[in-house]
mmCIF file of C-alpha atoms and ligand atoms in Angstrom:
data_model
loop_
_atom_site.group_PDB
_atom_site.id
_atom_site.type_symbol
_atom_site.label_atom_id
_atom_site.label_comp_id
_atom_site.label_asym_id
_atom_site.label_seq_id
_atom_site.Cartn_x
_atom_site.Cartn_y
_atom_site.Cartn_z
ATOM 1 C CA MET A 10 -19.373 -33.406 -39.044
ATOM 2 C CA GLY A 11 -22.709 -34.659 -40.258
ATOM 3 C CA LEU A 12 -25.575 -36.535 -38.646
ATOM 4 C CA GLU A 13 -23.945 -39.975 -38.499
ATOM 5 C CA ASP A 14 -20.741 -38.630 -36.964
ATOM 6 C CA ILE A 15 -22.638 -36.689 -34.294
ATOM 7 C CA ARG A 16 -24.877 -39.681 -33.512
ATOM 8 C CA GLN A 17 -21.752 -41.756 -32.929
ATOM 9 C CA LYS A 18 -20.175 -39.081 -30.740
ATOM 10 C CA VAL A 19 -23.352 -38.841 -28.660
ATOM 11 C CA ALA A 20 -23.381 -42.642 -28.221
ATOM 12 C CA ARG A 21 -19.715 -42.645 -27.214
ATOM 13 C CA ALA A 22 -20.229 -39.811 -24.720
ATOM 14 C CA GLU A 23 -23.210 -41.673 -23.225
ATOM 15 C CA ALA A 24 -21.081 -44.798 -22.793
ATOM 16 C CA GLU A 25 -18.144 -42.890 -21.303
ATOM 17 C CA ALA A 26 -20.436 -41.211 -18.792
ATOM 18 C CA GLY A 27 -21.984 -44.559 -17.839
ATOM 19 C CA ARG A 28 -25.320 -43.400 -19.195
ATOM 20 C CA ALA A 29 -27.831 -45.732 -20.855
ATOM 21 C CA PRO A 30 -27.662 -45.906 -24.668
ATOM 22 C CA GLY A 31 -30.287 -43.584 -26.106
ATOM 23 C CA SER A 32 -30.716 -41.605 -22.895
ATOM 24 C CA VAL A 33 -29.620 -38.419 -24.664
ATOM 25 C CA THR A 34 -31.990 -36.839 -27.198
ATOM 26 C CA LEU A 35 -30.172 -35.292 -30.150
ATOM 27 C CA ILE A 36 -31.986 -32.150 -31.317
ATOM 28 C CA ALA A 37 -30.811 -31.159 -34.803
ATOM 29 C CA VAL A 38 -30.942 -27.352 -34.831
ATOM 30 C CA SER A 39 -32.100 -26.413 -38.325
ATOM 31 C CA LYS A 40 -32.456 -22.633 -37.953
ATOM 32 C CA VAL A 41 -31.218 -20.617 -40.951
ATOM 33 C CA GLN A 42 -30.132 -23.793 -42.786
ATOM 34 C CA PRO A 43 -31.074 -24.191 -46.452
ATOM 35 C CA LEU A 44 -34.100 -26.455 -46.847
ATOM 36 C CA ASP A 45 -32.179 -29.028 -48.889
ATOM 37 C CA ARG A 46 -29.813 -29.625 -45.957
ATOM 38 C CA VAL A 47 -32.750 -30.101 -43.599
ATOM 39 C CA GLU A 48 -34.436 -32.432 -46.046
ATOM 40 C CA ALA A 49 -31.253 -34.504 -46.352
ATOM 41 C CA VAL A 50 -31.219 -35.042 -42.585
ATOM 42 C CA LEU A 51 -34.918 -35.991 -42.661
ATOM 43 C CA GLU A 52 -34.141 -38.462 -45.467
ATOM 44 C CA GLN A 53 -31.444 -39.978 -43.228
ATOM 45 C CA GLY A 54 -34.209 -40.783 -40.767
ATOM 46 C CA HIS A 55 -33.699 -38.093 -38.142
ATOM 47 C CA ARG A 56 -36.943 -36.662 -36.772
ATOM 48 C CA ILE A 57 -36.091 -34.371 -33.848
ATOM 49 C CA PHE A 58 -35.366 -30.762 -34.773
ATOM 50 C CA GLY A 59 -34.892 -27.425 -33.041
ATOM 51 C CA GLU A 60 -35.735 -23.919 -34.200
ATOM 52 C CA ASN A 61 -35.116 -20.646 -32.382
ATOM 53 C CA LYS A 62 -37.745 -18.447 -34.069
ATOM 54 C CA VAL A 63 -41.461 -19.166 -34.199
ATOM 55 C CA GLN A 64 -42.010 -17.397 -37.493
ATOM 56 C CA GLU A 65 -39.117 -19.092 -39.255
ATOM 57 C CA ALA A 66 -40.337 -22.488 -38.043
ATOM 58 C CA GLN A 67 -43.862 -21.716 -39.247
ATOM 59 C CA GLY A 68 -42.472 -21.091 -42.706
ATOM 60 C CA LYS A 69 -40.859 -24.487 -43.187
ATOM 61 C CA TRP A 70 -42.155 -27.120 -40.758
ATOM 62 C CA PRO A 71 -45.833 -27.517 -41.695
ATOM 63 C CA ASP A 72 -44.681 -28.658 -45.137
ATOM 64 C CA PHE A 73 -41.956 -30.994 -43.811
ATOM 65 C CA LYS A 74 -44.402 -32.418 -41.243
ATOM 66 C CA ALA A 75 -46.851 -33.191 -44.027
ATOM 67 C CA ARG A 76 -44.151 -35.060 -45.928
ATOM 68 C CA PHE A 77 -42.320 -36.845 -43.112
ATOM 69 C CA ASP A 78 -44.045 -38.794 -40.335
ATOM 70 C CA GLY A 79 -43.100 -38.448 -36.702
ATOM 71 C CA VAL A 80 -41.365 -35.075 -36.735
ATOM 72 C CA GLU A 81 -40.783 -33.688 -33.235
ATOM 73 C CA LEU A 82 -40.107 -29.969 -33.056
ATOM 74 C CA HIS A 83 -38.416 -28.106 -30.194
ATOM 75 C CA LEU A 84 -38.516 -24.329 -29.715
ATOM 76 C CA ILE A 85 -35.114 -23.361 -28.321
ATOM 77 C CA GLY A 86 -35.288 -19.566 -28.763
ATOM 78 C CA PRO A 87 -37.225 -16.732 -27.119
ATOM 79 C CA LEU A 88 -41.014 -16.848 -27.141
ATOM 80 C CA GLN A 89 -43.083 -13.654 -27.060
ATOM 81 C CA SER A 90 -46.305 -13.855 -25.085
ATOM 82 C CA ASN A 91 -48.377 -12.976 -28.180
ATOM 83 C CA LYS A 92 -47.011 -15.976 -30.100
ATOM 84 C CA THR A 93 -47.764 -18.666 -27.536
ATOM 85 C CA ARG A 94 -50.823 -20.055 -29.315
ATOM 86 C CA VAL A 95 -48.955 -20.522 -32.582
ATOM 87 C CA ALA A 96 -46.065 -22.045 -30.631
ATOM 88 C CA VAL A 97 -48.150 -24.646 -28.788
ATOM 89 C CA ASP A 98 -49.702 -25.737 -32.080
ATOM 90 C CA LEU A 99 -46.362 -26.146 -33.827
ATOM 91 C CA PHE A 100 -43.909 -27.304 -31.160
ATOM 92 C CA ASP A 101 -43.668 -30.503 -29.100
ATOM 93 C CA ALA A 102 -41.357 -28.889 -26.557
ATOM 94 C CA ILE A 103 -40.517 -25.328 -25.509
ATOM 95 C CA HIS A 104 -37.090 -24.803 -23.925
ATOM 96 C CA SER A 105 -37.265 -21.047 -23.307
ATOM 97 C CA VAL A 106 -39.876 -20.502 -20.590
ATOM 98 C CA ASP A 107 -38.378 -17.833 -18.336
ATOM 99 C CA ARG A 108 -41.078 -15.595 -16.869
ATOM 100 C CA PRO A 109 -44.411 -15.903 -15.075
ATOM 101 C CA LYS A 110 -46.489 -14.171 -17.750
ATOM 102 C CA LEU A 111 -45.296 -16.595 -20.409
ATOM 103 C CA ALA A 112 -45.830 -19.598 -18.127
ATOM 104 C CA ARG A 113 -49.366 -18.367 -17.343
ATOM 105 C CA ARG A 114 -50.284 -18.118 -21.033
ATOM 106 C CA LEU A 115 -48.895 -21.572 -21.763
ATOM 107 C CA ALA A 116 -50.816 -22.958 -18.790
ATOM 108 C CA ASP A 117 -54.023 -21.343 -20.103
ATOM 109 C CA HIS A 118 -53.520 -22.993 -23.508
ATOM 110 C CA ALA A 119 -52.838 -26.327 -21.802
ATOM 111 C CA GLN A 120 -56.153 -26.017 -19.934
ATOM 112 C CA GLU A 121 -58.037 -25.090 -23.087
ATOM 113 C CA LEU A 122 -56.505 -27.799 -25.260
ATOM 114 C CA GLY A 123 -56.020 -30.561 -22.711
ATOM 115 C CA ALA A 124 -52.459 -30.899 -23.979
ATOM 116 C CA SER A 125 -49.208 -28.998 -23.809
ATOM 117 C CA PRO A 126 -45.722 -29.130 -25.238
ATOM 118 C CA ASP A 127 -43.066 -30.340 -22.807
ATOM 119 C CA ILE A 128 -41.753 -27.355 -20.892
ATOM 120 C CA PHE A 129 -38.143 -26.504 -20.081
ATOM 121 C CA ILE A 130 -37.259 -23.459 -18.003
ATOM 122 C CA GLN A 131 -34.366 -21.437 -19.364
ATOM 123 C CA VAL A 132 -31.867 -20.390 -16.696
ATOM 124 C CA ASN A 133 -29.482 -17.503 -17.341
ATOM 125 C CA THR A 134 -26.604 -19.261 -15.586
ATOM 126 C CA GLY A 135 -24.093 -16.583 -16.596
ATOM 127 C CA GLU A 136 -26.392 -13.791 -15.372
ATOM 128 C CA GLU A 137 -25.817 -11.963 -18.664
ATOM 129 C CA PRO A 138 -28.031 -8.870 -18.982
ATOM 130 C CA GLN A 139 -28.626 -9.362 -22.721
ATOM 131 C CA LYS A 140 -29.561 -13.012 -22.380
ATOM 132 C CA ALA A 141 -32.965 -14.555 -21.726
ATOM 133 C CA GLY A 142 -33.576 -16.894 -18.819
ATOM 134 C CA ILE A 143 -34.512 -16.719 -15.167
ATOM 135 C CA LEU A 144 -31.634 -15.857 -12.824
ATOM 136 C CA PRO A 145 -30.243 -18.809 -10.832
ATOM 137 C CA ALA A 146 -31.317 -17.164 -7.563
ATOM 138 C CA ASP A 147 -34.918 -16.987 -8.775
ATOM 139 C CA ALA A 148 -35.055 -20.438 -10.337
ATOM 140 C CA ASP A 149 -36.432 -22.443 -7.381
ATOM 141 C CA ASP A 150 -39.395 -20.092 -6.917
ATOM 142 C CA PHE A 151 -40.160 -19.992 -10.627
ATOM 143 C CA ILE A 152 -40.022 -23.786 -10.891
ATOM 144 C CA ALA A 153 -42.521 -24.028 -8.012
ATOM 145 C CA GLU A 154 -44.722 -21.427 -9.707
ATOM 146 C CA CYS A 155 -44.755 -23.399 -12.982
ATOM 147 C CA ARG A 156 -45.575 -26.595 -11.117
ATOM 148 C CA ALA A 157 -48.470 -24.875 -9.365
ATOM 149 C CA MET A 158 -49.821 -24.005 -12.834
ATOM 150 C CA ASP A 159 -49.781 -27.700 -13.760
ATOM 151 C CA LEU A 160 -47.386 -27.196 -16.648
ATOM 152 C CA PRO A 161 -45.672 -30.403 -17.820
ATOM 153 C CA LEU A 162 -42.258 -29.366 -16.574
ATOM 154 C CA ARG A 163 -39.601 -31.551 -18.144
ATOM 155 C CA GLY A 164 -36.420 -29.798 -17.067
ATOM 156 C CA LEU A 165 -34.035 -26.860 -17.390
ATOM 157 C CA MET A 166 -32.133 -25.304 -20.271
ATOM 158 C CA CYS A 167 -29.080 -23.042 -20.448
ATOM 159 C CA ILE A 168 -26.837 -21.323 -22.978
ATOM 160 C CA PRO A 169 -23.455 -20.659 -21.330
ATOM 161 C CA PRO A 170 -21.660 -17.354 -21.972
ATOM 162 C CA VAL A 171 -19.437 -17.648 -25.059
ATOM 163 C CA ASP A 172 -16.273 -16.676 -23.212
ATOM 164 C CA GLU A 173 -16.593 -18.946 -20.187
ATOM 165 C CA THR A 174 -15.948 -22.617 -19.494
ATOM 166 C CA PRO A 175 -19.269 -24.256 -20.361
ATOM 167 C CA SER A 176 -18.869 -27.121 -17.905
ATOM 168 C CA LEU A 177 -19.239 -24.755 -14.937
ATOM 169 C CA HIS A 178 -22.605 -23.670 -16.301
ATOM 170 C CA PHE A 179 -23.678 -27.228 -17.087
ATOM 171 C CA ALA A 180 -22.813 -28.253 -13.526
ATOM 172 C CA LEU A 181 -24.767 -25.322 -12.086
ATOM 173 C CA LEU A 182 -27.813 -26.175 -14.198
ATOM 174 C CA ALA A 183 -27.602 -29.823 -13.127
ATOM 175 C CA LYS A 184 -27.438 -28.769 -9.488
ATOM 176 C CA ILE A 185 -30.528 -26.543 -9.743
ATOM 177 C CA ALA A 186 -32.400 -29.347 -11.522
ATOM 178 C CA GLU A 187 -31.411 -31.921 -8.951
ATOM 179 C CA ARG A 188 -32.458 -29.950 -5.916
ATOM 180 C CA ASN A 189 -35.826 -29.355 -7.608
ATOM 181 C CA GLY A 190 -36.357 -32.965 -8.623
ATOM 182 C CA LEU A 191 -36.216 -32.267 -12.363
ATOM 183 C CA SER A 192 -34.692 -34.893 -14.649
ATOM 184 C CA GLY A 193 -34.427 -33.033 -17.964
ATOM 185 C CA LEU A 194 -31.307 -31.035 -18.848
ATOM 186 C CA SER A 195 -31.213 -29.237 -22.196
ATOM 187 C CA MET A 196 -27.581 -28.223 -22.535
ATOM 188 C CA GLY A 197 -24.702 -28.584 -24.972
ATOM 189 C CA MET A 198 -24.293 -27.350 -28.557
ATOM 190 C CA SER A 199 -21.906 -28.202 -31.407
ATOM 191 C CA ALA A 200 -18.763 -27.182 -29.535
ATOM 192 C CA ASP A 201 -19.524 -28.731 -26.146
ATOM 193 C CA PHE A 202 -22.242 -31.389 -26.333
ATOM 194 C CA GLU A 203 -19.886 -34.138 -25.180
ATOM 195 C CA GLN A 204 -19.011 -32.213 -22.001
ATOM 196 C CA ALA A 205 -22.716 -31.561 -21.474
ATOM 197 C CA ILE A 206 -23.471 -35.292 -21.731
ATOM 198 C CA ALA A 207 -20.735 -36.028 -19.193
ATOM 199 C CA LEU A 208 -22.505 -33.629 -16.821
ATOM 200 C CA GLY A 209 -25.963 -35.130 -17.328
ATOM 201 C CA ALA A 210 -27.504 -33.523 -20.429
ATOM 202 C CA THR A 211 -30.658 -35.317 -21.549
ATOM 203 C CA HIS A 212 -31.144 -33.063 -24.599
ATOM 204 C CA VAL A 213 -28.289 -31.681 -26.686
ATOM 205 C CA ARG A 214 -28.965 -28.990 -29.290
ATOM 206 C CA VAL A 215 -26.571 -29.412 -32.193
ATOM 207 C CA GLY A 216 -26.768 -27.287 -35.342
ATOM 208 C CA SER A 217 -23.644 -26.494 -37.325
ATOM 209 C CA ALA A 218 -21.866 -29.770 -36.498
ATOM 210 C CA ILE A 219 -24.716 -31.613 -38.224
ATOM 211 C CA PHE A 220 -25.701 -29.262 -41.056
ATOM 212 C CA GLY A 221 -22.568 -27.182 -41.616
ATOM 213 C CA ALA A 222 -22.049 -23.486 -40.885
ATOM 214 C CA ARG A 223 -25.052 -21.180 -40.967
ATOM 215 C CA ASP A 224 -24.969 -18.491 -43.646
ATOM 216 C CA TYR A 225 -26.593 -15.365 -42.263
ATOM 217 C CA GLY A 226 -25.640 -13.340 -45.350
HETATM 218 C C1 PLP B 22 -28.338 -22.055 -32.673
HETATM 219 C C2 PLP B 22 -28.540 -22.681 -31.359
HETATM 220 C C3 PLP B 22 -27.970 -23.924 -31.055
HETATM 221 C C4 PLP B 22 -27.068 -24.697 -32.018
HETATM 222 O O1 PLP B 22 -25.836 -24.055 -32.152
HETATM 223 P P1 PLP B 22 -24.593 -24.790 -32.889
HETATM 224 O O2 PLP B 22 -23.412 -24.117 -32.327
HETATM 225 O O3 PLP B 22 -24.789 -24.547 -34.341
HETATM 226 O O4 PLP B 22 -24.667 -26.210 -32.547
HETATM 227 C C5 PLP B 22 -28.223 -24.486 -29.821
HETATM 228 N N1 PLP B 22 -29.007 -23.867 -28.924
HETATM 229 C C6 PLP B 22 -29.590 -22.676 -29.169
HETATM 230 C C7 PLP B 22 -30.451 -22.051 -28.137
HETATM 231 C C8 PLP B 22 -29.369 -22.044 -30.391
HETATM 232 O O5 PLP B 22 -29.948 -20.859 -30.622
#
């Protein structure tokens, strides 16, 4: 538990997988966490954070960004098409691109601004009806569509079903990425980031193992 422990575990998993030191980006998922916990992790020198709601991120990150240099913010939750402009201003990466309309709006902003957050396409590897993400069968076409829009496509993201072996989903995501020539893999959370690193994760999204349990009450 805690930032230092997780950093060490990431480094060990990189070494065990024969991956270069520092090849995995640790995203500290700060959603719902009390601000003092987030500030403590900033004080420890960590700068890469993930949030799953645009509005919640808007409420806390402008202030933290003003106080701490070099913050890099990743949107890891759903993005509504009417919030894309706010999202591109606030986030350095968006991991939840999963439909043409959303990709089109992000591409329009990129044209307008001459810059864009890094883009990850979310794949619904478990084909769960309630979950966001493009279906695996539609992924190749959607990747090509995003490329044709000139979006800075960094890789793929998945959230495995809670009741299934995550490594099967990590392997599937890695396979889709490989056949499409994509190097980024956003996969692995508190319970399974080491397995994800073994299967090629370049970005792990770790919340409760760094900050402690989230209190939704
Ligand atoms: C909350 C969240 C995480 C972090 O979950 P933990 O189990 O607390 O590590 C990772 N990815 C996404 C998309 C999330 O919403």
